[in-house]
Backbone as CSV, one residue per row, in Angstrom:
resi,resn,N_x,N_y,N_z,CA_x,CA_y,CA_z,C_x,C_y,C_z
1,UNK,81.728,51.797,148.451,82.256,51.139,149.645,83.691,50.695,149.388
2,UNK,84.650,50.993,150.280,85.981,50.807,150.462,86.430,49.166,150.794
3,UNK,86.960,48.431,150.297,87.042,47.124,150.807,88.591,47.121,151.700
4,UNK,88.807,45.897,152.329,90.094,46.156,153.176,91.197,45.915,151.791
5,UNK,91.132,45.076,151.183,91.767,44.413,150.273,92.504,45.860,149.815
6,UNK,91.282,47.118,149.503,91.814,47.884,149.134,93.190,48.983,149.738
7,UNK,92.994,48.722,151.000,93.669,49.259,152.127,95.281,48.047,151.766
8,UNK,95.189,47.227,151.775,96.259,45.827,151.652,97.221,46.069,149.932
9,UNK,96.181,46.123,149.224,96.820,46.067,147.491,98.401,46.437,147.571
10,UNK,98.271,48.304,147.691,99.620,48.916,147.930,100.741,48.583,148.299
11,UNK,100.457,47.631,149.470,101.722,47.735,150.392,102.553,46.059,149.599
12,UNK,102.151,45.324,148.352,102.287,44.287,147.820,102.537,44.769,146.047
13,UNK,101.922,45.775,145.758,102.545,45.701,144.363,103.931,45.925,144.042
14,UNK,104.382,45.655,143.403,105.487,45.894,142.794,106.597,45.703,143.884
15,UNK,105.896,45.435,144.938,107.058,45.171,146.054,108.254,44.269,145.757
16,UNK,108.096,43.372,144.958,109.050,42.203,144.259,108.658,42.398,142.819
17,UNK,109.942,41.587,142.210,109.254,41.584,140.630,110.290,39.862,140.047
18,UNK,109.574,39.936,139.230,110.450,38.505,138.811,110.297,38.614,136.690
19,UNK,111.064,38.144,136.386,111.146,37.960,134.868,111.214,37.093,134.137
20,UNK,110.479,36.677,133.384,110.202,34.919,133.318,111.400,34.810,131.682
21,UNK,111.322,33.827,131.673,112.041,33.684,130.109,111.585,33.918,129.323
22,UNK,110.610,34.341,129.204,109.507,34.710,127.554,109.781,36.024,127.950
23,UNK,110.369,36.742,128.528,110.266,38.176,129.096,109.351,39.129,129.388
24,UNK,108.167,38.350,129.765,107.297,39.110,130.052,107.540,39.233,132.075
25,UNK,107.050,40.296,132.699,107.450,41.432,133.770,106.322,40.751,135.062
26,UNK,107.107,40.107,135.911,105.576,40.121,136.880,105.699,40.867,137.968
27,UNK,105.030,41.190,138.560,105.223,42.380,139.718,104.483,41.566,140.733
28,UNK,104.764,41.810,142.163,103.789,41.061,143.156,104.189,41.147,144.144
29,UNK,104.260,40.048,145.042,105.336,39.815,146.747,105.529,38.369,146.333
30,UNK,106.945,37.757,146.684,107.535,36.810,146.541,106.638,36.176,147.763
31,UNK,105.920,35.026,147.897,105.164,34.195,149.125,106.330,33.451,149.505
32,UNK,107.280,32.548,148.764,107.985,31.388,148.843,108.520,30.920,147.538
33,UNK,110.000,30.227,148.390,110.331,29.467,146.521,111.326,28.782,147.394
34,UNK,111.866,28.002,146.381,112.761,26.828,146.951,113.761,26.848,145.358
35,UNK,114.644,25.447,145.066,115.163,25.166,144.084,114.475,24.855,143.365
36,UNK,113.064,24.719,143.364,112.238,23.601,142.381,111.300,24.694,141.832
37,UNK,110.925,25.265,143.047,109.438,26.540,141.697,109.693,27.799,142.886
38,UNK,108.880,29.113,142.166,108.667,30.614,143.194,106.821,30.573,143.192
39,UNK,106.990,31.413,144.144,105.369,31.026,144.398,105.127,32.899,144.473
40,UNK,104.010,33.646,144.069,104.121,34.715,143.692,102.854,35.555,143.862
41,UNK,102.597,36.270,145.078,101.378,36.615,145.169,100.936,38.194,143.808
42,UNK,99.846,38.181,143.552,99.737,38.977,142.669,98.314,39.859,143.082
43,UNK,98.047,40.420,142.336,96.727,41.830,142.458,95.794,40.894,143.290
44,UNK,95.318,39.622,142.690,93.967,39.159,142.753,94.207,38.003,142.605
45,UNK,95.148,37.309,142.289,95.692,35.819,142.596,97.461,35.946,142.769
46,UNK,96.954,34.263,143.239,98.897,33.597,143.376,99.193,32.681,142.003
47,UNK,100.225,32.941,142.167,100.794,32.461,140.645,102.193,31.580,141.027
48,UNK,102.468,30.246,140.723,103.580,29.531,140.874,104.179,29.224,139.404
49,UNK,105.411,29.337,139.470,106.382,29.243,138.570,107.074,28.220,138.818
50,UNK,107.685,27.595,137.850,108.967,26.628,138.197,110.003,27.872,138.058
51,UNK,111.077,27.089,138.646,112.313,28.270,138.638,112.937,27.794,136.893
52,UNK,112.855,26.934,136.373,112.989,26.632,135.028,112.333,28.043,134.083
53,UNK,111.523,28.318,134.443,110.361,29.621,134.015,111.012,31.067,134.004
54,UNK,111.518,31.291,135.537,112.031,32.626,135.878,113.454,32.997,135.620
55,UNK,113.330,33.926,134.920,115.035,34.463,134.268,115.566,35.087,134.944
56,UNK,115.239,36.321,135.923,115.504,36.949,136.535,114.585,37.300,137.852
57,UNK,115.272,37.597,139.097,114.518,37.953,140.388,114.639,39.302,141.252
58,UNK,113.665,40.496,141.217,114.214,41.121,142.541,113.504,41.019,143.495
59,UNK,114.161,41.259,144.425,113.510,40.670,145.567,114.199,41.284,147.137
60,UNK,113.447,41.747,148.275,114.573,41.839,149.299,115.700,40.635,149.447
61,UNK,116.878,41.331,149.714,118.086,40.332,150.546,117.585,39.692,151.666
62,UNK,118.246,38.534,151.163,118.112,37.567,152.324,116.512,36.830,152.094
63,UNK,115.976,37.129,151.131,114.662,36.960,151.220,114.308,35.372,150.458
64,UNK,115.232,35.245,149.681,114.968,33.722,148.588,116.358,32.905,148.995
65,UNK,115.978,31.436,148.943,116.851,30.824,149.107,117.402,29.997,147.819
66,UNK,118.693,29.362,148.152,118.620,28.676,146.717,118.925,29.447,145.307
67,UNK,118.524,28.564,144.746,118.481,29.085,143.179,117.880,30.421,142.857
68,UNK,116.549,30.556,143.362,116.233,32.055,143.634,117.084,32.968,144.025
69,UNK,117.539,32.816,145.040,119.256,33.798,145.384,119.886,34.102,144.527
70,UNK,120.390,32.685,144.001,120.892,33.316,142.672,120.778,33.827,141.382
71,UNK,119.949,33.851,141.005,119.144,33.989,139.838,119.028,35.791,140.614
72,UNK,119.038,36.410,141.394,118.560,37.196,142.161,120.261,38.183,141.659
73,UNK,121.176,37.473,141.800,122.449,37.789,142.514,123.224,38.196,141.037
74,UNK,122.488,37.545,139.469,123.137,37.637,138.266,123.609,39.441,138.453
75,UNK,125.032,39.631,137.640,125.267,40.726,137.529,125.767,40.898,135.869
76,UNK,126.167,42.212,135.895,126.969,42.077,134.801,128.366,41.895,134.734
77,UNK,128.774,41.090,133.612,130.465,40.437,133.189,131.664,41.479,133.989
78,UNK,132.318,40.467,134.610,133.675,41.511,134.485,134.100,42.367,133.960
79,UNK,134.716,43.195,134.770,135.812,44.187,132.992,136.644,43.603,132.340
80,UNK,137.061,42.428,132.823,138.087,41.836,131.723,137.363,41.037,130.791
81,UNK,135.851,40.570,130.784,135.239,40.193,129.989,134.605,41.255,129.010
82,UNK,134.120,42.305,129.781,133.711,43.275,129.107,134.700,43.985,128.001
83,UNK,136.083,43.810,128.940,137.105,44.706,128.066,137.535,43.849,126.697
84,UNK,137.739,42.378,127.083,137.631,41.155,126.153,136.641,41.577,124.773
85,UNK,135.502,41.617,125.153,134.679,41.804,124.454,134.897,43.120,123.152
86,UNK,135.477,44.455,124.009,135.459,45.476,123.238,136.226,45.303,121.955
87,UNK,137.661,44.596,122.499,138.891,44.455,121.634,138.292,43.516,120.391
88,UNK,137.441,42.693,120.984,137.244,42.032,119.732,136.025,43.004,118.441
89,UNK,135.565,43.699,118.787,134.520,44.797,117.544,136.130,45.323,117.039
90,UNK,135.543,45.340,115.052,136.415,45.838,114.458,136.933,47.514,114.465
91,UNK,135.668,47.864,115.198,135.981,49.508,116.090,136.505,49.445,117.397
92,UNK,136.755,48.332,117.944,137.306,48.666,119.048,138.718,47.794,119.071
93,UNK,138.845,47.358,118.076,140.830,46.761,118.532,141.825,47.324,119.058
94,UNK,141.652,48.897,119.136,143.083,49.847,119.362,142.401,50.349,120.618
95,UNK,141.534,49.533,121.319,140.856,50.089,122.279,142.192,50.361,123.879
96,UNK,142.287,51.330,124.910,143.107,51.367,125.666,142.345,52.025,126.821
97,UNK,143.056,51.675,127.946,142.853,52.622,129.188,143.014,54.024,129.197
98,UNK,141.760,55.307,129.417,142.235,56.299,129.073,141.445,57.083,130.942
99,UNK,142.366,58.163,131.209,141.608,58.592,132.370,140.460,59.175,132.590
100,UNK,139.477,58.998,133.448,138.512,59.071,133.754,137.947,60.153,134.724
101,UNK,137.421,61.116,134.531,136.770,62.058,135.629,135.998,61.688,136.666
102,UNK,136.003,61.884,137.760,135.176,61.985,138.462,133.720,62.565,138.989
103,UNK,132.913,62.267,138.506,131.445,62.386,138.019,130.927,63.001,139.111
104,UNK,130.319,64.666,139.410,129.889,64.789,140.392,128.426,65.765,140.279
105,UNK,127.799,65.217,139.355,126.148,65.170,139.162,125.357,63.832,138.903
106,UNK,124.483,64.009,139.556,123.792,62.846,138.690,123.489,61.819,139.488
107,UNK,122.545,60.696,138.150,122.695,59.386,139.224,123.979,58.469,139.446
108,UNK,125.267,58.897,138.575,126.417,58.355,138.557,127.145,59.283,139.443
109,UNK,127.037,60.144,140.134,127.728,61.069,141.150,128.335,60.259,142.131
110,UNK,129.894,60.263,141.753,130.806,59.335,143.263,130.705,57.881,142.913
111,UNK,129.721,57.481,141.783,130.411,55.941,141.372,131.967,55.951,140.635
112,UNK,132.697,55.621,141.085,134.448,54.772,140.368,134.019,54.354,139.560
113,UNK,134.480,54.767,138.308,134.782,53.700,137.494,135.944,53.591,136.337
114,UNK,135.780,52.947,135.251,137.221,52.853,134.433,136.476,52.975,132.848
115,UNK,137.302,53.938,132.098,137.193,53.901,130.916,138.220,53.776,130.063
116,UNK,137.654,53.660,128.965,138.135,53.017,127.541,138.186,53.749,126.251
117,UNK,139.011,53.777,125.582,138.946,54.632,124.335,139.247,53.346,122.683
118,UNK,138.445,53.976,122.014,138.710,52.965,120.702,137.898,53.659,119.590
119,UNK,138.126,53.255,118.548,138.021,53.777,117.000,138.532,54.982,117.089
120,UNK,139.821,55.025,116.867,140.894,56.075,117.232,140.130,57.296,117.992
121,UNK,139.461,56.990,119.237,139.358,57.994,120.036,137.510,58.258,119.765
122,UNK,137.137,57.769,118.800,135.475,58.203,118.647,134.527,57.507,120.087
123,UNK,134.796,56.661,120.248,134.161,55.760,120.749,134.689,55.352,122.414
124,UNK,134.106,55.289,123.150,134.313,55.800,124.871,133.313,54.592,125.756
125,UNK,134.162,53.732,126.198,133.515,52.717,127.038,133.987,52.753,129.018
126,UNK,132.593,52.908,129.582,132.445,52.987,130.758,132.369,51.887,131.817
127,UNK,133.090,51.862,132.425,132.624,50.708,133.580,132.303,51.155,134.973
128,UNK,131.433,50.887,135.459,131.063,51.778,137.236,130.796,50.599,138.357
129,UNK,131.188,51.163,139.386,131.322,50.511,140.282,132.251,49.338,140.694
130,UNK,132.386,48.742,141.289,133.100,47.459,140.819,133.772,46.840,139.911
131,UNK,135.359,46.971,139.507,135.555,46.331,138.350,135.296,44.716,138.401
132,UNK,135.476,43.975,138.806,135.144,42.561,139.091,133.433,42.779,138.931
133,UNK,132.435,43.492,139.847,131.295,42.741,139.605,130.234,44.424,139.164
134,UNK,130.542,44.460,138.335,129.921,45.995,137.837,129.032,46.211,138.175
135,UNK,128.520,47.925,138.108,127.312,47.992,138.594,126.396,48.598,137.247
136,UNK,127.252,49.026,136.704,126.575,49.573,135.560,127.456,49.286,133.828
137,UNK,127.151,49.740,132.774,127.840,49.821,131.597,126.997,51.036,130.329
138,UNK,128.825,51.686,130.254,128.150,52.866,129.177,128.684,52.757,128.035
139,UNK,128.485,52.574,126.958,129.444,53.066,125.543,128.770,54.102,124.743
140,UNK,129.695,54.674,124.403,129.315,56.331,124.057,130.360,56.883,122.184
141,UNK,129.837,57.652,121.671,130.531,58.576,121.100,130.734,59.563,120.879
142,UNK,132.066,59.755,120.375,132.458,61.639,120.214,132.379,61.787,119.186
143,UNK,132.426,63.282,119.155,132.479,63.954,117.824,131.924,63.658,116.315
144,UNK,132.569,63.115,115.277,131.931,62.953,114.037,131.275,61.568,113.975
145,UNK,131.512,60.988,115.142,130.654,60.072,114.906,129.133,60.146,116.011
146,UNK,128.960,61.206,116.538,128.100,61.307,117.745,126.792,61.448,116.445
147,UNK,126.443,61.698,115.161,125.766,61.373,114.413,125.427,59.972,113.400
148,UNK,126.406,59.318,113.692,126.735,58.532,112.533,125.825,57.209,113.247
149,UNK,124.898,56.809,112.617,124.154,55.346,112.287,124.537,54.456,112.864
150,UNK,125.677,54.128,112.102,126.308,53.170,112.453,126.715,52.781,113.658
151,UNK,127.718,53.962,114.165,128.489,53.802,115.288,127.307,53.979,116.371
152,UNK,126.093,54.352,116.126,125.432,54.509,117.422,124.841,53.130,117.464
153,UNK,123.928,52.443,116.327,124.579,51.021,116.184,125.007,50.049,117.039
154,UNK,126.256,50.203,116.770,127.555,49.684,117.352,127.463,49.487,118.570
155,UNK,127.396,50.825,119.720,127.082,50.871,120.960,125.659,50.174,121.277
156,UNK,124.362,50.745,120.708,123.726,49.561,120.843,123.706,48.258,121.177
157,UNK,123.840,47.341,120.161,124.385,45.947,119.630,125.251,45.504,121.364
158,UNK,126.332,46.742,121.180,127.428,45.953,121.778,127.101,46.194,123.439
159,UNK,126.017,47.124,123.859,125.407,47.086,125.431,124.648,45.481,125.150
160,UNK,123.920,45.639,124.136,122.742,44.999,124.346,123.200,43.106,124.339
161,UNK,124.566,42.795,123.684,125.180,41.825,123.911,125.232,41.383,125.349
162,UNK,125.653,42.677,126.442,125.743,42.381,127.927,124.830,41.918,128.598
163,UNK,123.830,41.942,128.036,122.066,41.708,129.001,122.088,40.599,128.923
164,UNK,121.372,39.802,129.672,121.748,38.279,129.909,120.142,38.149,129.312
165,UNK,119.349,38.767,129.072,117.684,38.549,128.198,117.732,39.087,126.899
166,UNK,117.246,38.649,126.028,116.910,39.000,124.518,115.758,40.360,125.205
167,UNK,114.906,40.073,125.541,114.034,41.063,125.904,114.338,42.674,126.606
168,UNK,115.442,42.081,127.070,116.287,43.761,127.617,116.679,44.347,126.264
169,UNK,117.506,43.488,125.867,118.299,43.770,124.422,116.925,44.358,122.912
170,UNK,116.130,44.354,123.393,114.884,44.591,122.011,114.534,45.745,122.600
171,UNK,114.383,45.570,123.668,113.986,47.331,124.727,114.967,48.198,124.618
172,UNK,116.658,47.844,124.842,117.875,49.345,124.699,117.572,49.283,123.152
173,UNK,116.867,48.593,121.784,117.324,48.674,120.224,116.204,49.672,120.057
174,UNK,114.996,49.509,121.107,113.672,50.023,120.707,113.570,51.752,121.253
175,UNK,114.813,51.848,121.790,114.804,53.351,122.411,115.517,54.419,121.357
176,UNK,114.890,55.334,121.548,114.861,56.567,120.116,116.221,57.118,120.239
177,UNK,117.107,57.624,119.710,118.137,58.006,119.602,117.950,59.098,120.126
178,UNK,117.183,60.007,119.903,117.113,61.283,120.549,117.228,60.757,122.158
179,UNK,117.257,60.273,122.524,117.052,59.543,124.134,116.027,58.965,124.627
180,UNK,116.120,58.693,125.914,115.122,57.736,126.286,115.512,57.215,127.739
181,UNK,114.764,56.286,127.896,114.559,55.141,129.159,113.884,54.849,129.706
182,UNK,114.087,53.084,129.841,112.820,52.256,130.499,113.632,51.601,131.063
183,UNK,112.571,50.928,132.094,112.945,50.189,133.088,112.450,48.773,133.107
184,UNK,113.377,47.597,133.334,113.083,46.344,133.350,113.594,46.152,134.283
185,UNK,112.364,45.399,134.760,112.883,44.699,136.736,113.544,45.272,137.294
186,UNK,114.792,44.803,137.650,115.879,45.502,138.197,117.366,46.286,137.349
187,UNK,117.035,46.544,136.176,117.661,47.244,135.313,117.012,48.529,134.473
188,UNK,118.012,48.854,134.111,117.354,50.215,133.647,118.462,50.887,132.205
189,UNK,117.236,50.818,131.538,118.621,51.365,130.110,118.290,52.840,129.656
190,UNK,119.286,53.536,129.033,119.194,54.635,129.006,119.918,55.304,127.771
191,UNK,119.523,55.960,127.064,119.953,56.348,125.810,120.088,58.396,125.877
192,UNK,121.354,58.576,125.941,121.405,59.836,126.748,122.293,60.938,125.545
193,UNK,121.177,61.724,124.822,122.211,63.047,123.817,123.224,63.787,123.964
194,UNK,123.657,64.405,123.229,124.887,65.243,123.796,124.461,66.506,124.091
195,UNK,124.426,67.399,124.843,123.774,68.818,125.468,122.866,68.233,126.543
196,UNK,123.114,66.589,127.076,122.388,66.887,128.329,123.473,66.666,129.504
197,UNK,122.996,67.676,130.709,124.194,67.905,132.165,124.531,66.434,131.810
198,UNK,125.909,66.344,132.117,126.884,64.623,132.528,127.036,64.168,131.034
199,UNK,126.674,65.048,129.946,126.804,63.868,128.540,128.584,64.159,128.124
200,UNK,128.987,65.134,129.024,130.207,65.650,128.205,130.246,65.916,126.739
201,UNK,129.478,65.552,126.568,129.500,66.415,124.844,129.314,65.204,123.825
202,UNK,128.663,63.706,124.706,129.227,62.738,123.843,127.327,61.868,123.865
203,UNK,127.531,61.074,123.051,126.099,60.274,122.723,125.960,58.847,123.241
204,UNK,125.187,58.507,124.073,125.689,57.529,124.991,124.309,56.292,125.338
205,UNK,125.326,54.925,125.616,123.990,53.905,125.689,124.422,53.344,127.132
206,UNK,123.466,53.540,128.300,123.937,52.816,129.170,123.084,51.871,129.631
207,UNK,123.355,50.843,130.592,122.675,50.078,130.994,123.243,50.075,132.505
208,UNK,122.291,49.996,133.430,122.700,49.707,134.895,121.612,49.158,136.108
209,UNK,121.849,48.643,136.981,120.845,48.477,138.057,121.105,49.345,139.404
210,UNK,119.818,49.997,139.433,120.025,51.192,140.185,120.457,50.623,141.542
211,UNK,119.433,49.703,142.255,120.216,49.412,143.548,122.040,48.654,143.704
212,UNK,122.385,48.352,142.673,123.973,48.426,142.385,124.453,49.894,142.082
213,UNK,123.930,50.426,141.601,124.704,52.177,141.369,124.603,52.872,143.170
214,UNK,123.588,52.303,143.679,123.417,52.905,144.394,124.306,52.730,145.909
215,UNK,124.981,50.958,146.221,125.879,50.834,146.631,127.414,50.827,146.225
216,UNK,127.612,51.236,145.008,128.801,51.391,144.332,128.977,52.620,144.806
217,UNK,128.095,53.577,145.262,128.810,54.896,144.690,129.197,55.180,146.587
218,UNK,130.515,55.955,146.060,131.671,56.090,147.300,131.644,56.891,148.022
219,UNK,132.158,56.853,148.919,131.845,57.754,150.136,133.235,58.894,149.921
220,UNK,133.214,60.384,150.478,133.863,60.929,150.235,135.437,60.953,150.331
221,UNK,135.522,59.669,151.518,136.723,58.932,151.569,137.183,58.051,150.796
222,UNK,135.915,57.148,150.384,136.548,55.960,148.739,137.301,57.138,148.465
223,UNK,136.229,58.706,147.514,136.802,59.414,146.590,138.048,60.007,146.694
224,UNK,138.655,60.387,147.751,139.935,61.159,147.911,140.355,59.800,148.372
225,UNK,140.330,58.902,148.141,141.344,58.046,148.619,142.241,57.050,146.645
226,UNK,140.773,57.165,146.047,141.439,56.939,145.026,141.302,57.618,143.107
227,UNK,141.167,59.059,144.050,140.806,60.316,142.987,142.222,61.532,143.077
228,UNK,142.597,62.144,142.160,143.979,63.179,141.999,143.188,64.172,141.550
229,UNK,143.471,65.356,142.556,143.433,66.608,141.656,144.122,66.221,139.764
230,UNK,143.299,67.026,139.044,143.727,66.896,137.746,144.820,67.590,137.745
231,UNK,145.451,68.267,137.944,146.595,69.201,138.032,147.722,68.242,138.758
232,UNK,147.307,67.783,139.425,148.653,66.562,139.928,148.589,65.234,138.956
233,UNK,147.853,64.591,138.507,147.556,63.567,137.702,148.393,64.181,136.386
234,UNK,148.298,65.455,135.916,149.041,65.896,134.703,150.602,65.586,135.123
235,UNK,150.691,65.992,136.376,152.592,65.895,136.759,152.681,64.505,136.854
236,UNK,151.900,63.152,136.251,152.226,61.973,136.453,151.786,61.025,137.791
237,UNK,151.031,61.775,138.344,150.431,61.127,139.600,149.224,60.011,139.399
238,UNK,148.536,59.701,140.348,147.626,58.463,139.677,147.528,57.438,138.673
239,UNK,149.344,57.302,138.621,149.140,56.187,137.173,149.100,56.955,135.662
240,UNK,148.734,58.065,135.678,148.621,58.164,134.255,149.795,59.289,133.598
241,UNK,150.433,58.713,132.351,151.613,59.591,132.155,150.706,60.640,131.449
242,UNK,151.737,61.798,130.915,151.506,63.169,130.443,151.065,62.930,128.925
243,UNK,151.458,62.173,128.415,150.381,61.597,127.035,149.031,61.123,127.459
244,UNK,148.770,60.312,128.569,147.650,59.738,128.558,146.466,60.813,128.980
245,UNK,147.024,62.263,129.909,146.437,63.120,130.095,145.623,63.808,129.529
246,UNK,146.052,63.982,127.866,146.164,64.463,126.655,144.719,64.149,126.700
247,UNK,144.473,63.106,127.035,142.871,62.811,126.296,141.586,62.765,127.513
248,UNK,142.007,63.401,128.980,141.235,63.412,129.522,140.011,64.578,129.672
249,UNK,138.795,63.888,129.555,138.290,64.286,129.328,137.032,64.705,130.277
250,UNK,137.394,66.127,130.825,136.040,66.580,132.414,135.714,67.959,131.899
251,UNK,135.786,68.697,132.591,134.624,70.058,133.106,135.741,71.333,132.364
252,UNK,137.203,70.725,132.632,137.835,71.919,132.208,138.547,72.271,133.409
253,UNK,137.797,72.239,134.706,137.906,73.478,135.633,138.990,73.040,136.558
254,UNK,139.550,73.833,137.552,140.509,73.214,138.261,140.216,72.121,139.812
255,UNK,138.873,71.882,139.681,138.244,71.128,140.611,138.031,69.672,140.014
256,UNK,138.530,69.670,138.785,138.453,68.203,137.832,139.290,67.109,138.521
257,UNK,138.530,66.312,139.083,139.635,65.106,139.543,139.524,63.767,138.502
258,UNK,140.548,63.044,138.296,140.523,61.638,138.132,140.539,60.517,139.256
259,UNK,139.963,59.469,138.367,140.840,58.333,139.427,141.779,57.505,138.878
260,UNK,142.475,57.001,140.151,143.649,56.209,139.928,143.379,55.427,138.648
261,UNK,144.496,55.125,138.068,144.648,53.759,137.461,144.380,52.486,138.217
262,UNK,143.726,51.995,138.237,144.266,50.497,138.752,143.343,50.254,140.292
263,UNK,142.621,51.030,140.948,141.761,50.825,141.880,140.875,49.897,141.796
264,UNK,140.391,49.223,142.911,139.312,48.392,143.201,138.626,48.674,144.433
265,UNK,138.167,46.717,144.836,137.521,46.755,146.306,138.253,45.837,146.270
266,UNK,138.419,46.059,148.395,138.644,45.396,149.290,137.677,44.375,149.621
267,UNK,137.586,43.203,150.268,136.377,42.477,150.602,135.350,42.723,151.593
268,UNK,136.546,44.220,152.023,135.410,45.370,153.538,134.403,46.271,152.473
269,UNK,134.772,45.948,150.967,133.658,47.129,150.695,134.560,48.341,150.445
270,UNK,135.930,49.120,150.643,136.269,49.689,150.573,137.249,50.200,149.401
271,UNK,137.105,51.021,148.190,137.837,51.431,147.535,139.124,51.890,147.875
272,UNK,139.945,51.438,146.841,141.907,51.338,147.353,142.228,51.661,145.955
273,UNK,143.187,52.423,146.043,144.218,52.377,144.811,145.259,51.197,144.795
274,UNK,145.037,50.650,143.359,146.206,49.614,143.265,147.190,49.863,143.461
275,UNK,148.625,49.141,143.417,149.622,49.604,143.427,150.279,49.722,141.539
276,UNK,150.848,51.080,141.089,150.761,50.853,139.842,152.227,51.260,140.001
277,UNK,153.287,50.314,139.226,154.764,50.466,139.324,154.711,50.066,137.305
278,UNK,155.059,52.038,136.909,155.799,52.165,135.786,156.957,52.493,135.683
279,UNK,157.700,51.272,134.370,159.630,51.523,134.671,159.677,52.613,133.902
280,UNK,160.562,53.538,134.360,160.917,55.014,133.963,161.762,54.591,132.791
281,UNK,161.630,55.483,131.855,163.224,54.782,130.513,163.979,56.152,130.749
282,UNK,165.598,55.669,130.701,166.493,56.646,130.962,166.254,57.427,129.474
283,UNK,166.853,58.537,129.364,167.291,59.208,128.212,167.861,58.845,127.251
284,UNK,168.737,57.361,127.181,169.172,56.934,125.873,168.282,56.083,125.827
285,UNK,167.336,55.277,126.701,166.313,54.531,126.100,165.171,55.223,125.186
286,UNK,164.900,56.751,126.039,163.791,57.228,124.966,164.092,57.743,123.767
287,UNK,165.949,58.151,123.515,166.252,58.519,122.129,166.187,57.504,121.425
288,UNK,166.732,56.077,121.969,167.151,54.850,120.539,166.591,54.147,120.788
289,UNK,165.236,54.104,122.008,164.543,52.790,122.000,164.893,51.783,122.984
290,UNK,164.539,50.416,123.179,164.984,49.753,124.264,163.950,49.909,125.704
């Protein structure tokens, strides 16, 4: 015999999820919450929390008020915190702005974002979506170090610093190098080899929340509004001079675009190229300096 309950279950699991500070995962429908506790329907009972309890919330918009909202609303650090951060690892001090392809597979297909180069070039840090309120974070390596212990390590450690839970951070350490990924609440980490489509050839740790990847990523107007044919970006277009070209790194093909230097958002939501004003040096400045 079929009960109704059984007909009801579905349309309530996992519909919300919340993450307590011990990091253990609850899944359910949010009933109610205020500043003081969340109230949490589950399989076969309700369960109340103090908000002291809950580390993290997803939940529909608009749906929690209060402290719940916010707790709801945590993202990840700036890029200038993030970028803060890089300069200080003893592999990443010589870290710099290097240009960035425009990603057009995947679940990162049409997200903006800005990368980074450091340990003279081994080592490759991603930012997507939003520079102010990110949507995602990748650090990656090339070449002789796309084997090396350490440096994979490194990227580890230094995603797993970004997670605002110890418990995220034990989950990206606990994923196999050969690759991987699991999902916590509203995040999702990912440990991605080199020979798979989008790895560019490089070994990579990311962390992101899909419903942020999923409004980050731009409409075909963001993209031509703040993306260069690669072939014009080489003649100095988009901010980046003919050295910085040197190290960009896409498909090869002549459909390779970058983006600008220096782009963001508007408060409409809309991707813009900054304005980027480099002083030209005359010819006796670039022979003697000055």
């Amino acid at each position: 015999m079929v009960t109704i309950g059984a007909f009801l279950l579905p349309s309530v699991v996992r519909a919300d999820s919340i993450q307590l500070t011990s990091g253990e995962l609850v899944y359910g429908e949010i009933v109610s919450s205020n500043d003081e506790e969340l109230v949490i329907a589950l399989d076969y009972g309700v369960h109340r929390y103090r908000m002291s309890e809950v580390a993290r919330i997803s939940a529909e918009q608009g749906k929690l008020p209060g402290a719940a909202e916010e707790k709801a609303r945590r993202k990840f650090p700036s890029w200038r915190v993030i970028f803060g951060k890089l300069v200080q690892q003893p592999w990443g001090a010589d870290a710099h702005q290097v240009p960035a392809a425009v990603i057009d597979e995947g679940v990162l297909r049409n997200v903006p974002y800005t990368s980074y180069r450091s340990g003279k070039g081994g080592y490759e840090l991603n930012i997507y979506g939003n520079p102010d309120e990110p949507a995602g974070v990748e650090l990656g390596v090339y070449d002789e170090l796309i084997d090396d212990a350490q440096a994979q390590a490194n990227c580890r450690n230094f995603i797993a610093a970004l997670l605002e839970f110890p418990p995220d951070g034990d989950a990206l350490l606990g994923l196999p190098a050969s690759g991987g990924r699991v999902e916590r609440g509203n995040i999702v980490l990912e440990i991605t080899p080199p020979g798979v489509p989008g790895s560019y050839g490089g070994w990579w740790v990311l962390a992101m929340r899909p419903e942020l990847i999923d409004a980050a990523r731009g409409t075909e107007v963001d993209i031509a509004r703040i993306a260069t044919p690669v072939k014009r970006a080489r003649r100095g277009e988009a901010g980046w001079s003919k050295e910085e070209m040197q190290a960009f790194r896409g498909h090869g093909n002549d459909t390779d675009r970058v983006f600008t230097r220096g782009f963001f958002v508007t408060p409409a939501g809309e991707y813009v190229a900054g304005e980027i004003k480099i002083e030209k040096k005359s010819w006796w400045q670039g022979l003697f300096g000055g």
